Amino acid sequence: MPRPILDEAQIHPAIREKIATHQQAIVREVQAAVAQHAVVVVGMGMNPFPKKARRALDAAGVPYHYLEYGNYFSHWRQRNALKLWTGWPTLPMVFVRGTLIGGAGDLQQLMASGELKVMLT
């Protein structure tokens, strides 16, 4: 899946470290959660879609780990780092066995098709 990412050769050496370390604490936190839990939902307050994903998982009896980062008024820089890391533009970000499967609608589609159950076995 090619997606355009600015080549490192096109980034001035003086700013490479700044780019490489920008908001990496939140990325490492999500990476650790994804490594420890079969299902991880990354969301934010005030957004109805993380709630939809969590309700769907609850209704199906699927255990998950939830990480919430701010709301529309706070922590946008941290959430932006997650979006840059994954390439996924919206929240929630749902990970299943280390794989980003998308958001709430994508989760519901995997559940309806039975693929989520297969991924979890």
mmCIF file of C-alpha atoms in Angstrom:
data_model
loop_
_atom_site.group_PDB
_atom_site.id
_atom_site.type_symbol
_atom_site.label_atom_id
_atom_site.label_comp_id
_atom_site.label_asym_id
_atom_site.label_seq_id
_atom_site.Cartn_x
_atom_site.Cartn_y
_atom_site.Cartn_z
ATOM 1 C CA MET A 1 0.000 0.000 0.000
ATOM 2 C CA PRO A 2 2.038 2.939 -1.169
ATOM 3 C CA ARG A 3 1.219 6.276 0.319
ATOM 4 C CA PRO A 4 3.262 9.391 -0.206
ATOM 5 C CA ILE A 5 5.647 10.172 2.632
ATOM 6 C CA LEU A 6 8.273 12.847 2.253
ATOM 7 C CA ASP A 7 11.617 11.177 1.616
ATOM 8 C CA GLU A 8 14.176 11.721 4.369
ATOM 9 C CA ALA A 9 16.615 13.108 1.782
ATOM 10 C CA GLN A 10 14.160 15.969 1.301
ATOM 11 C CA ILE A 11 14.213 16.871 5.011
ATOM 12 C CA HIS A 12 16.952 19.181 6.197
ATOM 13 C CA PRO A 13 19.308 17.377 8.613
ATOM 14 C CA ALA A 14 18.808 20.085 11.250
ATOM 15 C CA ILE A 15 15.139 19.160 11.731
ATOM 16 C CA ARG A 16 15.225 15.376 11.312
ATOM 17 C CA GLU A 17 15.521 14.692 15.049
ATOM 18 C CA LYS A 18 12.617 17.043 15.782
ATOM 19 C CA ILE A 19 10.449 15.168 13.300
ATOM 20 C CA ALA A 20 11.574 11.758 14.557
ATOM 21 C CA THR A 21 10.772 12.514 18.191
ATOM 22 C CA HIS A 22 7.695 14.727 17.849
ATOM 23 C CA GLN A 23 4.948 13.481 20.225
ATOM 24 C CA GLN A 24 6.454 9.992 20.269
ATOM 25 C CA ALA A 25 5.356 9.308 23.850
ATOM 26 C CA ILE A 26 1.753 8.889 22.740
ATOM 27 C CA VAL A 27 2.774 6.671 19.813
ATOM 28 C CA ARG A 28 4.817 4.452 22.145
ATOM 29 C CA GLU A 29 1.876 4.278 24.565
ATOM 30 C CA VAL A 30 -0.460 3.063 21.818
ATOM 31 C CA GLN A 31 2.164 0.655 20.477
ATOM 32 C CA ALA A 32 2.549 -0.844 23.969
ATOM 33 C CA ALA A 33 -1.220 -1.231 24.364
ATOM 34 C CA VAL A 34 -1.522 -2.842 20.933
ATOM 35 C CA ALA A 35 1.246 -5.288 21.863
ATOM 36 C CA GLN A 36 -0.487 -6.209 25.156
ATOM 37 C CA HIS A 37 -4.165 -6.411 24.168
ATOM 38 C CA ALA A 38 -5.983 -8.278 21.407
ATOM 39 C CA VAL A 39 -8.287 -5.317 20.733
ATOM 40 C CA VAL A 40 -7.448 -1.658 21.335
ATOM 41 C CA VAL A 41 -9.742 1.277 20.685
ATOM 42 C CA VAL A 42 -8.124 4.723 20.569
ATOM 43 C CA GLY A 43 -10.628 7.517 20.924
ATOM 44 C CA MET A 44 -11.426 10.912 22.329
ATOM 45 C CA GLY A 45 -14.131 12.413 24.454
ATOM 46 C CA MET A 46 -17.161 14.082 22.896
ATOM 47 C CA ASN A 47 -16.800 12.046 19.687
ATOM 48 C CA PRO A 48 -19.697 9.624 19.180
ATOM 49 C CA PHE A 49 -17.773 7.177 16.976
ATOM 50 C CA PRO A 50 -15.395 5.798 19.637
ATOM 51 C CA LYS A 51 -18.518 5.223 21.751
ATOM 52 C CA LYS A 52 -20.143 3.326 18.852
ATOM 53 C CA ALA A 53 -17.092 1.091 18.520
ATOM 54 C CA ARG A 54 -17.020 0.384 22.250
ATOM 55 C CA ARG A 55 -20.763 -0.342 22.367
ATOM 56 C CA ALA A 56 -20.445 -2.772 19.464
ATOM 57 C CA LEU A 57 -17.598 -4.599 21.188
ATOM 58 C CA ASP A 58 -19.481 -4.644 24.487
ATOM 59 C CA ALA A 59 -22.593 -6.048 22.801
ATOM 60 C CA ALA A 60 -20.521 -8.794 21.171
ATOM 61 C CA GLY A 61 -18.758 -9.589 24.442
ATOM 62 C CA VAL A 62 -15.349 -8.770 22.976
ATOM 63 C CA PRO A 63 -12.895 -7.481 25.580
ATOM 64 C CA TYR A 64 -10.868 -4.442 24.565
ATOM 65 C CA HIS A 65 -8.510 -1.844 25.957
ATOM 66 C CA TYR A 66 -9.598 1.776 25.553
ATOM 67 C CA LEU A 67 -7.288 4.776 25.337
ATOM 68 C CA GLU A 68 -8.845 8.231 25.342
ATOM 69 C CA TYR A 69 -6.907 11.331 24.380
ATOM 70 C CA GLY A 70 -8.625 14.615 25.087
ATOM 71 C CA ASN A 71 -11.593 15.968 23.193
ATOM 72 C CA TYR A 72 -12.239 18.429 20.406
ATOM 73 C CA PHE A 73 -10.712 21.181 22.555
ATOM 74 C CA SER A 74 -7.601 19.459 23.902
ATOM 75 C CA HIS A 75 -4.774 17.074 23.015
ATOM 76 C CA TRP A 76 -5.140 17.605 19.280
ATOM 77 C CA ARG A 77 -1.365 17.628 18.784
ATOM 78 C CA GLN A 78 -1.044 14.232 20.421
ATOM 79 C CA ARG A 79 -3.897 12.805 18.352
ATOM 80 C CA ASN A 80 -2.339 14.302 15.239
ATOM 81 C CA ALA A 81 0.866 12.328 15.953
ATOM 82 C CA LEU A 82 -1.204 9.137 15.978
ATOM 83 C CA LYS A 83 -2.812 10.098 12.688
ATOM 84 C CA LEU A 84 0.596 10.755 11.143
ATOM 85 C CA TRP A 85 1.943 7.452 12.502
ATOM 86 C CA THR A 86 -0.951 5.315 11.226
ATOM 87 C CA GLY A 87 -2.088 7.284 8.210
ATOM 88 C CA TRP A 88 -5.657 6.893 9.543
ATOM 89 C CA PRO A 89 -7.373 10.294 9.519
ATOM 90 C CA THR A 90 -10.123 9.849 12.109
ATOM 91 C CA LEU A 91 -10.954 8.446 15.521
ATOM 92 C CA PRO A 92 -11.505 5.883 16.703
ATOM 93 C CA MET A 93 -8.556 3.849 15.616
ATOM 94 C CA VAL A 94 -9.336 0.200 16.235
ATOM 95 C CA PHE A 95 -6.516 -2.328 16.356
ATOM 96 C CA VAL A 96 -7.097 -6.092 16.312
ATOM 97 C CA ARG A 97 -4.129 -8.328 17.041
ATOM 98 C CA GLY A 98 -1.768 -5.493 16.112
ATOM 99 C CA THR A 99 -3.521 -4.602 12.858
ATOM 100 C CA LEU A 100 -5.267 -1.274 12.363
ATOM 101 C CA ILE A 101 -8.693 -2.240 11.019
ATOM 102 C CA GLY A 102 -10.082 1.312 10.776
ATOM 103 C CA GLY A 103 -12.837 3.015 12.719
ATOM 104 C CA ALA A 104 -16.257 2.212 14.120
ATOM 105 C CA GLY A 105 -17.901 1.513 10.762
ATOM 106 C CA ASP A 106 -15.044 -0.729 9.682
ATOM 107 C CA LEU A 107 -15.277 -2.604 12.984
ATOM 108 C CA GLN A 108 -19.010 -3.113 12.504
ATOM 109 C CA GLN A 109 -18.421 -4.468 8.985
ATOM 110 C CA LEU A 110 -15.824 -6.953 10.280
ATOM 111 C CA MET A 111 -18.234 -8.034 12.993
ATOM 112 C CA ALA A 112 -21.124 -8.467 10.553
ATOM 113 C CA SER A 113 -19.012 -10.520 8.145
ATOM 114 C CA GLY A 114 -17.601 -12.727 10.910
ATOM 115 C CA GLU A 115 -14.054 -11.690 10.085
ATOM 116 C CA LEU A 116 -13.489 -10.134 13.510
ATOM 117 C CA LYS A 117 -14.211 -13.470 15.153
ATOM 118 C CA VAL A 118 -11.700 -15.132 12.824
ATOM 119 C CA MET A 119 -9.068 -12.504 13.605
ATOM 120 C CA LEU A 120 -9.515 -13.107 17.319
ATOM 121 C CA THR A 121 -9.164 -16.894 17.176
#
